[in-house]
PDB file of C-alpha atoms in Angstrom:
ATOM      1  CA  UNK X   8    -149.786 -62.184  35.495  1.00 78.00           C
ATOM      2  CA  UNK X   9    -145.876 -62.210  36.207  1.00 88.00           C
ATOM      3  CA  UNK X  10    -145.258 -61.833  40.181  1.00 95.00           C
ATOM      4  CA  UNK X  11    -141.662 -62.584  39.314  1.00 97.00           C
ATOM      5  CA  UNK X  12    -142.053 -65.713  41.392  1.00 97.00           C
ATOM      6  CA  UNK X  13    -138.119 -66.891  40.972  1.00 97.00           C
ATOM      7  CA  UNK X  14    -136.318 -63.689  41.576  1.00 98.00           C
ATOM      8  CA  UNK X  15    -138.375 -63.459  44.946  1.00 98.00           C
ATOM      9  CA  UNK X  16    -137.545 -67.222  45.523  1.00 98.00           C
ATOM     10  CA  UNK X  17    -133.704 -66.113  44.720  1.00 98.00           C
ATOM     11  CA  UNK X  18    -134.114 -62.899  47.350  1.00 98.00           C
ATOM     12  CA  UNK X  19    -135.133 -65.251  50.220  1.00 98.00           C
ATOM     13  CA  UNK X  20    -132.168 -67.185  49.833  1.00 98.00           C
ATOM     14  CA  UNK X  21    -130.055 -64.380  49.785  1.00 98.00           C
ATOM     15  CA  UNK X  22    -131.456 -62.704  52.616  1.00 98.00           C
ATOM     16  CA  UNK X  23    -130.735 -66.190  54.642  1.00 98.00           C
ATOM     17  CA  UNK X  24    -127.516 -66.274  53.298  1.00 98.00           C
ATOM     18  CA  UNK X  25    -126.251 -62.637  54.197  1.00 98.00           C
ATOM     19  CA  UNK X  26    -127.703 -63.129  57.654  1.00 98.00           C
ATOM     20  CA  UNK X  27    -125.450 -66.425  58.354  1.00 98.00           C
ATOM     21  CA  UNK X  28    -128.884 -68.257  59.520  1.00 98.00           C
ATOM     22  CA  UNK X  29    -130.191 -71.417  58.655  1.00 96.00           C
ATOM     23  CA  UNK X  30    -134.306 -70.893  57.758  1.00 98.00           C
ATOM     24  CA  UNK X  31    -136.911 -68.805  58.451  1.00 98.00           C
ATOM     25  CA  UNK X  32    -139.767 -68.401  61.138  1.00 98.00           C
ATOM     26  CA  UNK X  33    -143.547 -67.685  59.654  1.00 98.00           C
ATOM     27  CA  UNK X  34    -146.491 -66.268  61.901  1.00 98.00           C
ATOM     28  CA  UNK X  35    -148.952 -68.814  60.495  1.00 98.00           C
ATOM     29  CA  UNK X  36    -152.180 -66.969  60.967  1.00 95.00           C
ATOM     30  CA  UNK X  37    -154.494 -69.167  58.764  1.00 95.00           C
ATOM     31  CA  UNK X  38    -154.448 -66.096  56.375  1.00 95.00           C
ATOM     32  CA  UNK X  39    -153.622 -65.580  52.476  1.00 96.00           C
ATOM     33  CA  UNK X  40    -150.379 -63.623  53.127  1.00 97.00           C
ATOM     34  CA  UNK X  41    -148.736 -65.727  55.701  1.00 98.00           C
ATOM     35  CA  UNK X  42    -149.889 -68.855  53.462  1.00 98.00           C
ATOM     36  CA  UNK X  43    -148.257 -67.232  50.658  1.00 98.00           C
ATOM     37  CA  UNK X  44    -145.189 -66.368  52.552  1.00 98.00           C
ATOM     38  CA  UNK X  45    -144.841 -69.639  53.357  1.00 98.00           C
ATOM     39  CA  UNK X  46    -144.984 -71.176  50.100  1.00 98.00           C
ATOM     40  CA  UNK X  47    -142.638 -68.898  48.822  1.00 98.00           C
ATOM     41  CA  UNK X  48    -140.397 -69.488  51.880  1.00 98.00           C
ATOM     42  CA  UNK X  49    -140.349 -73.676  51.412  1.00 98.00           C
ATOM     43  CA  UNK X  50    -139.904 -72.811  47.501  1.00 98.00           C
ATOM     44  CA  UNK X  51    -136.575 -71.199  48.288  1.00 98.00           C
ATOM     45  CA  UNK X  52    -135.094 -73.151  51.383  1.00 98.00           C
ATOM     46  CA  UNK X  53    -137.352 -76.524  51.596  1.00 98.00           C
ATOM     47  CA  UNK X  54    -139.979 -77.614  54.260  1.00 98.00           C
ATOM     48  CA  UNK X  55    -137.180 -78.333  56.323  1.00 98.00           C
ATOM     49  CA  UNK X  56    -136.048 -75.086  57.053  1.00 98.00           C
ATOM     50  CA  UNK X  57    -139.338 -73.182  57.569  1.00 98.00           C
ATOM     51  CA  UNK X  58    -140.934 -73.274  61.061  1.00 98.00           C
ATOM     52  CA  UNK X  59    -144.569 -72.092  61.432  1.00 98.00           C
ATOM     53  CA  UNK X  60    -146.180 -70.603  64.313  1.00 98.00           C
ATOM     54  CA  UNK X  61    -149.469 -70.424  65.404  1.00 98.00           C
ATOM     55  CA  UNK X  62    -150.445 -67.517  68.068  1.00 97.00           C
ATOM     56  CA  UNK X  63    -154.241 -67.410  68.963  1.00 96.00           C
ATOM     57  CA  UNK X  64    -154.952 -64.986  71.736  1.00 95.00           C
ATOM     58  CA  UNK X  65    -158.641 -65.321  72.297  1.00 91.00           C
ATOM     59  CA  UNK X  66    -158.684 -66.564  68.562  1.00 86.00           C
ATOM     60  CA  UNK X  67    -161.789 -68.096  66.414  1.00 85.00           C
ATOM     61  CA  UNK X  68    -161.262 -71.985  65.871  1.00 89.00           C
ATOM     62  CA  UNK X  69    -160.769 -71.528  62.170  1.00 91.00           C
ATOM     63  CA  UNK X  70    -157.722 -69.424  62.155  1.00 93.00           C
ATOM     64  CA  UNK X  71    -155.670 -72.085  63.844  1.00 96.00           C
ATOM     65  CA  UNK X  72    -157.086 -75.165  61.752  1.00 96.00           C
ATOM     66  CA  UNK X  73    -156.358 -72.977  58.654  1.00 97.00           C
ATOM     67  CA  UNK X  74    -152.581 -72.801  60.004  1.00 97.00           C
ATOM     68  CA  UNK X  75    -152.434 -76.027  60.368  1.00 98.00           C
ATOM     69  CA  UNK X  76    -154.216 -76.689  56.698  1.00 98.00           C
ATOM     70  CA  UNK X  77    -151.079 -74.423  55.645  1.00 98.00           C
ATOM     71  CA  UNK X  78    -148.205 -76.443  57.285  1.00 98.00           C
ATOM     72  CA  UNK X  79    -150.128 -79.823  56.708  1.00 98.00           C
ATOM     73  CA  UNK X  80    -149.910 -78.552  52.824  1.00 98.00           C
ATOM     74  CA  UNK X  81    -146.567 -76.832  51.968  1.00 98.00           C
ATOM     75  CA  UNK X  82    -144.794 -79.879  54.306  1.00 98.00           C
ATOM     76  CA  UNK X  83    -142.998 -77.461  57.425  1.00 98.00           C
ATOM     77  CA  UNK X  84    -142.481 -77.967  60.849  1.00 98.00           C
ATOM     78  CA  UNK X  85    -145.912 -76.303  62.955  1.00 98.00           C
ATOM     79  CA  UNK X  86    -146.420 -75.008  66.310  1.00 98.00           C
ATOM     80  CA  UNK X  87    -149.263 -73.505  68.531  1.00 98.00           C
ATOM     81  CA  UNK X  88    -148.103 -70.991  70.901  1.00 98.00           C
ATOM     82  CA  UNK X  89    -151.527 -69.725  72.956  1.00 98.00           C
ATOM     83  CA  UNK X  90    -150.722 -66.254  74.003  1.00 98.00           C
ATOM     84  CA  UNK X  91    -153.965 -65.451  75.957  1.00 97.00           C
ATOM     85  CA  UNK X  92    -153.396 -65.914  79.122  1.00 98.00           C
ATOM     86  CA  UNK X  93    -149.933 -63.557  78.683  1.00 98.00           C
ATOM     87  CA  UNK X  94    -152.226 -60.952  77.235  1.00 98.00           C
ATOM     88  CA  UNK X  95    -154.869 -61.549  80.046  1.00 98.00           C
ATOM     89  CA  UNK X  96    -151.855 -60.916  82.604  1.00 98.00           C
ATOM     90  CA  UNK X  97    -150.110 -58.118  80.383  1.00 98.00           C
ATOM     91  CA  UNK X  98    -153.279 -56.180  80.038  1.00 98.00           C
ATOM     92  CA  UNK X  99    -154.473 -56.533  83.796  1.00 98.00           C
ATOM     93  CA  UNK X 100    -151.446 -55.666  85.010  1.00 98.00           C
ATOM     94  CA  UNK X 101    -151.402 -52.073  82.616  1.00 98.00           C
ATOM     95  CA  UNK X 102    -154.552 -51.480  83.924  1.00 98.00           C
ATOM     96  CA  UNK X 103    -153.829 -51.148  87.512  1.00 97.00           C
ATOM     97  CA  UNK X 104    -152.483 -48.074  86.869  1.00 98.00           C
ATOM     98  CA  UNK X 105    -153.629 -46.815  83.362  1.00 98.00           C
ATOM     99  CA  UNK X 106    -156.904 -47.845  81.835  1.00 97.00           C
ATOM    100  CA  UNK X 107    -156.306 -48.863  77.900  1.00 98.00           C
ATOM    101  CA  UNK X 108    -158.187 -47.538  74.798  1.00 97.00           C
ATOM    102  CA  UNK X 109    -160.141 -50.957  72.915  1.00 93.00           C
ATOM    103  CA  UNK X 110    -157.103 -50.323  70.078  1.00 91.00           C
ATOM    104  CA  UNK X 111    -154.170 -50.209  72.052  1.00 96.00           C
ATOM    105  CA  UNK X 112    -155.465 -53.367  73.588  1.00 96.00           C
ATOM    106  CA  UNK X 113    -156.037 -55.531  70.492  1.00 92.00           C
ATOM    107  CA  UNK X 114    -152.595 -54.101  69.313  1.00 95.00           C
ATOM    108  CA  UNK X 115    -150.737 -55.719  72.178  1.00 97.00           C
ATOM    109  CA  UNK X 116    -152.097 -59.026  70.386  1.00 96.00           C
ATOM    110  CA  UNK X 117    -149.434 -58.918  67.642  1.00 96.00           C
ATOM    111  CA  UNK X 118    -147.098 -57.207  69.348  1.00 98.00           C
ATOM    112  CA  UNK X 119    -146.903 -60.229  72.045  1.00 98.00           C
ATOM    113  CA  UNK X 120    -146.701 -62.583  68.402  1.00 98.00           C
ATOM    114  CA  UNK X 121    -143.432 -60.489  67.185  1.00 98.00           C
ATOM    115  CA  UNK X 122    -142.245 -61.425  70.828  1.00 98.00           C
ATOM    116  CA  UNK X 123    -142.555 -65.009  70.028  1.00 98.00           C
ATOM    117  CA  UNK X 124    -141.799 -65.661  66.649  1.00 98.00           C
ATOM    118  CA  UNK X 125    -138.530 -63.621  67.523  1.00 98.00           C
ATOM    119  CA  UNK X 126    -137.695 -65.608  70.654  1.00 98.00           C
ATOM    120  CA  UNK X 127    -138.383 -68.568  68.569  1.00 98.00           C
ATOM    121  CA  UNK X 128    -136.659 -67.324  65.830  1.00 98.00           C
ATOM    122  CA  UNK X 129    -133.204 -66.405  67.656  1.00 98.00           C
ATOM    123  CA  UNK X 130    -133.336 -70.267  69.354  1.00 98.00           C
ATOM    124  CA  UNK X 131    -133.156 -71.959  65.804  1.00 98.00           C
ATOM    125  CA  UNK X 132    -130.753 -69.066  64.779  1.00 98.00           C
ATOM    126  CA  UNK X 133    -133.615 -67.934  61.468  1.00 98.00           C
ATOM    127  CA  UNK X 134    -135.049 -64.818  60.075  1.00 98.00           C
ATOM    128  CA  UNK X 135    -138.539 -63.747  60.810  1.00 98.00           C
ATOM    129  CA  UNK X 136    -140.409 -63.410  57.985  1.00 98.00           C
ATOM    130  CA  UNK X 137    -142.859 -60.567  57.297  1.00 98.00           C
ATOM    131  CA  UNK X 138    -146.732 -60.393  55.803  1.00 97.00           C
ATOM    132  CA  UNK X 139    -147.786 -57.356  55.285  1.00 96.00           C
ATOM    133  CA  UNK X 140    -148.833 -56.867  51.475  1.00 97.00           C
ATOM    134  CA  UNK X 141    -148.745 -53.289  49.669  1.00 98.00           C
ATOM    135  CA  UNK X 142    -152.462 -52.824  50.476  1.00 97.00           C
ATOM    136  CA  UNK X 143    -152.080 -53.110  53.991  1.00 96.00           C
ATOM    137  CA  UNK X 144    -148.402 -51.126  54.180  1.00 97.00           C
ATOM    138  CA  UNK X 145    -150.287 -48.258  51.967  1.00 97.00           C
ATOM    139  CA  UNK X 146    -153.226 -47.816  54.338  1.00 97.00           C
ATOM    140  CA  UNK X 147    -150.487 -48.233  57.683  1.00 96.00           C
ATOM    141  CA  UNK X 148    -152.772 -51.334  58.265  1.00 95.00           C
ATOM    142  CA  UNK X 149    -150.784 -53.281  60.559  1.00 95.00           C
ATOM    143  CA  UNK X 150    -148.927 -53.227  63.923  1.00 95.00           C
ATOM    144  CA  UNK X 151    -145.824 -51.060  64.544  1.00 96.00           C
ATOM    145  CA  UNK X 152    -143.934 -53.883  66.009  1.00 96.00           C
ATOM    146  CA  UNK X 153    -145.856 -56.007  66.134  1.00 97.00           C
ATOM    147  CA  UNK X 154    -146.677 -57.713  62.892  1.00 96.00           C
ATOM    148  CA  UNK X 155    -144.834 -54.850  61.402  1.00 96.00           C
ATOM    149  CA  UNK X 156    -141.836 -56.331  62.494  1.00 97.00           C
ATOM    150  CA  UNK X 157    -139.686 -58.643  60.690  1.00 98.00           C
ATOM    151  CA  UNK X 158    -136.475 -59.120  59.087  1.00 98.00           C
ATOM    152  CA  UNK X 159    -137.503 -59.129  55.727  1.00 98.00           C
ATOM    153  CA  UNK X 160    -140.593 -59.226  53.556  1.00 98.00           C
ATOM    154  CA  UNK X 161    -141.550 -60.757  50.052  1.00 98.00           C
ATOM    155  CA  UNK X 162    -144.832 -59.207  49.696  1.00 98.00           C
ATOM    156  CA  UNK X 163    -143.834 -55.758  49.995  1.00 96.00           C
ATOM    157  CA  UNK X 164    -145.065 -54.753  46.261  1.00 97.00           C
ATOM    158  CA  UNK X 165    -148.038 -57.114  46.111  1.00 98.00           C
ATOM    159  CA  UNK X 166    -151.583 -55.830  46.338  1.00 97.00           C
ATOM    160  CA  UNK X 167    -154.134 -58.125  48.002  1.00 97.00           C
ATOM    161  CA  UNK X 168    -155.606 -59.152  44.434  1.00 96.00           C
ATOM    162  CA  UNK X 169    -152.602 -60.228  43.572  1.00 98.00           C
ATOM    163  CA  UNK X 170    -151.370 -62.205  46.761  1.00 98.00           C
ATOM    164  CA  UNK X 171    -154.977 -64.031  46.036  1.00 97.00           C
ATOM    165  CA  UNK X 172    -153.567 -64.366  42.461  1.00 97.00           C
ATOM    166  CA  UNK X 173    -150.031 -65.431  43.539  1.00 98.00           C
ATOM    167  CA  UNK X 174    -151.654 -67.585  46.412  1.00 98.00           C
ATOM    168  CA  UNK X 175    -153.519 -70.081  44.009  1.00 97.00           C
ATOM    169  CA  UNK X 176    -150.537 -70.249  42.008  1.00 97.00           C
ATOM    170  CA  UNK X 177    -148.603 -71.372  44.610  1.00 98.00           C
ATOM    171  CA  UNK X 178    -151.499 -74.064  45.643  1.00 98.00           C
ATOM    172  CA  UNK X 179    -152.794 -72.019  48.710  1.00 98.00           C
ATOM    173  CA  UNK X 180    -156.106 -74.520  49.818  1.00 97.00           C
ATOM    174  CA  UNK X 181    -159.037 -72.336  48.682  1.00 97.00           C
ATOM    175  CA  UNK X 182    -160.641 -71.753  52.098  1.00 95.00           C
ATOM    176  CA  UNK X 183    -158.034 -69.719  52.804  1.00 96.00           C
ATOM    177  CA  UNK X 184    -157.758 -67.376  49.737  1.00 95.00           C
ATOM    178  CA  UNK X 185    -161.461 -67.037  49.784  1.00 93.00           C
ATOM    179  CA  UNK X 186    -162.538 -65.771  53.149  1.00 89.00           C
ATOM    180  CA  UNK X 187    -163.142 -61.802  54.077  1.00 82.00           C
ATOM    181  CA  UNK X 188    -159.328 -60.516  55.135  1.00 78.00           C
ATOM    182  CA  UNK X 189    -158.664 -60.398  58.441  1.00 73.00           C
ATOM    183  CA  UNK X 190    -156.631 -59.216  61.083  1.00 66.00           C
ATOM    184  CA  UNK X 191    -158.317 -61.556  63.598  1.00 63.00           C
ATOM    185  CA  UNK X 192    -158.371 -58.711  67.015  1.00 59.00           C
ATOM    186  CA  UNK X 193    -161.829 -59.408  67.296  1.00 60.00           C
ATOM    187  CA  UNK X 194    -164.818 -61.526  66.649  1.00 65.00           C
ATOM    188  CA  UNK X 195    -166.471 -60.596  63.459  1.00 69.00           C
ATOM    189  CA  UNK X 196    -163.978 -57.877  62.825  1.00 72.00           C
ATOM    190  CA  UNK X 197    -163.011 -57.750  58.798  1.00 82.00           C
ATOM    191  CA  UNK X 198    -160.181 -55.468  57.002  1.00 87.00           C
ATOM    192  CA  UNK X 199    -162.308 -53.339  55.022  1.00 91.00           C
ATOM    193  CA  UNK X 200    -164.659 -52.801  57.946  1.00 89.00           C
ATOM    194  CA  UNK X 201    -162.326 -51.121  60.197  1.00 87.00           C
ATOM    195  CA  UNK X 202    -160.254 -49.069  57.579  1.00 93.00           C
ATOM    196  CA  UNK X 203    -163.628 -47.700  56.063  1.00 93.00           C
ATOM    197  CA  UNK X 204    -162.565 -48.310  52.482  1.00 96.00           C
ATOM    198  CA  UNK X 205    -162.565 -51.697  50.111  1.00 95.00           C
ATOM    199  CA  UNK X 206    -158.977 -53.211  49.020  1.00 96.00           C
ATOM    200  CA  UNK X 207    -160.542 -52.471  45.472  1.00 96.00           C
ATOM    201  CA  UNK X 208    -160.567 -48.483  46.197  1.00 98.00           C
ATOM    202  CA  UNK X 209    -156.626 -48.873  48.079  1.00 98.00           C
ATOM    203  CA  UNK X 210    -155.843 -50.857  44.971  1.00 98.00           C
ATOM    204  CA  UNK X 211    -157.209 -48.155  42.258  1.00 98.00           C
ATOM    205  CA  UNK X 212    -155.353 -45.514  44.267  1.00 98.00           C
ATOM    206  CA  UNK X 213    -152.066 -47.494  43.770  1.00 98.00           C
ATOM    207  CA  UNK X 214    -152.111 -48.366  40.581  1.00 97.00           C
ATOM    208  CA  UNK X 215    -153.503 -45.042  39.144  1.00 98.00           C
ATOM    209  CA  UNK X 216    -153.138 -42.088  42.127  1.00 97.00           C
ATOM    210  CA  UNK X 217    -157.158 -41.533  42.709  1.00 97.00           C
ATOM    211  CA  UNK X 218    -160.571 -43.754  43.206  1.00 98.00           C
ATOM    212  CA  UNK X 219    -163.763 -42.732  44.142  1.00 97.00           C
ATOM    213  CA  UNK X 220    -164.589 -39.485  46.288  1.00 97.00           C
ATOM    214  CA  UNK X 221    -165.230 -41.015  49.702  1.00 97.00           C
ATOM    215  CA  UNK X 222    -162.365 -43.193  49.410  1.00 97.00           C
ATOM    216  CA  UNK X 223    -159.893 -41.384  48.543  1.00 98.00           C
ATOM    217  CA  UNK X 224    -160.441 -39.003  50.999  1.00 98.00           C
ATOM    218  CA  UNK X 225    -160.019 -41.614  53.131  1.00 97.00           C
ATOM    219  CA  UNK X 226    -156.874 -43.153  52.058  1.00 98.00           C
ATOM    220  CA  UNK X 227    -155.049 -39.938  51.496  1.00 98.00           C
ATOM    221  CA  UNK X 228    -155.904 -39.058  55.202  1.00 98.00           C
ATOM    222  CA  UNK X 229    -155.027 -42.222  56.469  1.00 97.00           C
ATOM    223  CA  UNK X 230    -151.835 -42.642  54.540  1.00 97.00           C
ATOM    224  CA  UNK X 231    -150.672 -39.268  55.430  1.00 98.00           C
ATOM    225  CA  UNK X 232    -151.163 -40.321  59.376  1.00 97.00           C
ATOM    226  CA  UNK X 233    -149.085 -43.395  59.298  1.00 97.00           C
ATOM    227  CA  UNK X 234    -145.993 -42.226  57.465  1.00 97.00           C
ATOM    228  CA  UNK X 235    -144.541 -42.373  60.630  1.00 95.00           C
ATOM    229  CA  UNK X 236    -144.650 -46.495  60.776  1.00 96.00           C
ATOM    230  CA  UNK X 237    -143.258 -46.527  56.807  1.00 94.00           C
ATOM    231  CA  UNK X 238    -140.038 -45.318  57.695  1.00 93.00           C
ATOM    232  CA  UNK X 239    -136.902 -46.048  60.307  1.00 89.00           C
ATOM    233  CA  UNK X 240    -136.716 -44.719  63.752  1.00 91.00           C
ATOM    234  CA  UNK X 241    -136.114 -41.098  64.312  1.00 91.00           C
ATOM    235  CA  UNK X 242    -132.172 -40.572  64.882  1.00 92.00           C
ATOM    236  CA  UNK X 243    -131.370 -37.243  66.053  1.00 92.00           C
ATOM    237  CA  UNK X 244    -128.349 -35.889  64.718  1.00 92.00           C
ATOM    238  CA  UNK X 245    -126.859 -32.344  65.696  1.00 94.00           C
ATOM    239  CA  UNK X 246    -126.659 -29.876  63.030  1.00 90.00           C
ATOM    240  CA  UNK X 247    -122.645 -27.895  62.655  1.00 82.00           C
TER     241      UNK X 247
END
């Protein structure tokens, strides 16, 4: 399978270059796509100009030692940046005055890690990188800024099969290409549990417009719903 590894290797530099910075920033969240992005990032600039972060809020063991299995691997520079007790403060402090719903809550998980990886980011004078893969961007499966922000992203065509693919081909360590995908809000909590549909049905809808009944119902609903965090800002601009 061709995933056109050099010409993305070629559009990371150039994206570095046209910005006038010197290396990128990488959410390291013990995941296949920000292990992927990473490899891809040290393949283009070296280990020396990729910075990983970790960010567990309330976060399972194994997602941190899997970042750390990622920088340990591909060479880069690694940090551990433990949000919690900012989301503990951020959260109590909301609810004095307006109680949260459970989502909007885990959501101000990853929008605290865009926070950091761009304060981090601005201090070294690099890029954030993004993560989300075409799965994920077709479903609206991911933050709006939070890990849906970034300054550029080199999975934005990739289904999950084939940043699995792509991942072992890049020497991803196997632990992390073959767990259940995960946003990591919550204990337990799995991608295809909380969209209702498998990354097989999102992928058959890609690549040929339909899948199953039930699913497609789904996706088609869902996708229609989060147009809104595909696209730029809403600019008004007066009509003559």
């Amino acid at each position: 399978m061709d995933f056109h590894v050099e010409q993305r290797i070629s559009w990371i530099k150039e994206r570095v270059k046209e910005s006038h910075t010197k290396g990128v920033v990488i959410g390291l969240s013990g995941g296949k796509d920000s292990s992927v992005v990473a490899a891809l990032c040290v393949k283009a600039l070296g280990a020396e100009n990729v910075f990983g972060v970790a960010l567990p809020c309330h976060s399972i063991t194994r997602d941190v030692d899997h970042a750390k299995l990622v920088a340990e691997t591909f060479g880069i520079e690694f940090l551990v940046v433990d949000i919690g007790d900012t989301f503990n403060t951020l959260k109590s402090t909301i609810e004095k005055d307006v109680e949260l719903s459970d989502l909007s809550t885990a959501n101000i998980k990853p929008r605290l890690r865009m926070s950091t990886l761009y304060a981090i980011a601005q201090t070294k004078g690099y890029l954030v990188a993004g993560t989300d893969n075409l799965s994920e961007m077709t479903m609206g499966y991911f933050t709006k800024w939070g890990d849906g922000g970034y300054d550029f992203n080199p999975l934005s065509d990739l289904t999950v099969s084939e940043v699995l693919a792509l991942g072992k081909e890049l020497g991803v360590p196997a632990p992390i290409l073959e767990k259940p995908p995960s946003a990591g809000l919550w204990e337990g909590q799995t991608d295809e549990q909380e969209m209702g549909v498998t990354y097989a049905a999102i992928e058959e809808y890609i690549k040929t417009g339909t899948t199953d009944e039930k699913s497609l119902a789904i996706i088609e609903r869902v996708h229609k719903n989060t147009e809104h965090k595909r696209v730029m800002p809403y600019f008004f601009r007066p009509t003559k």
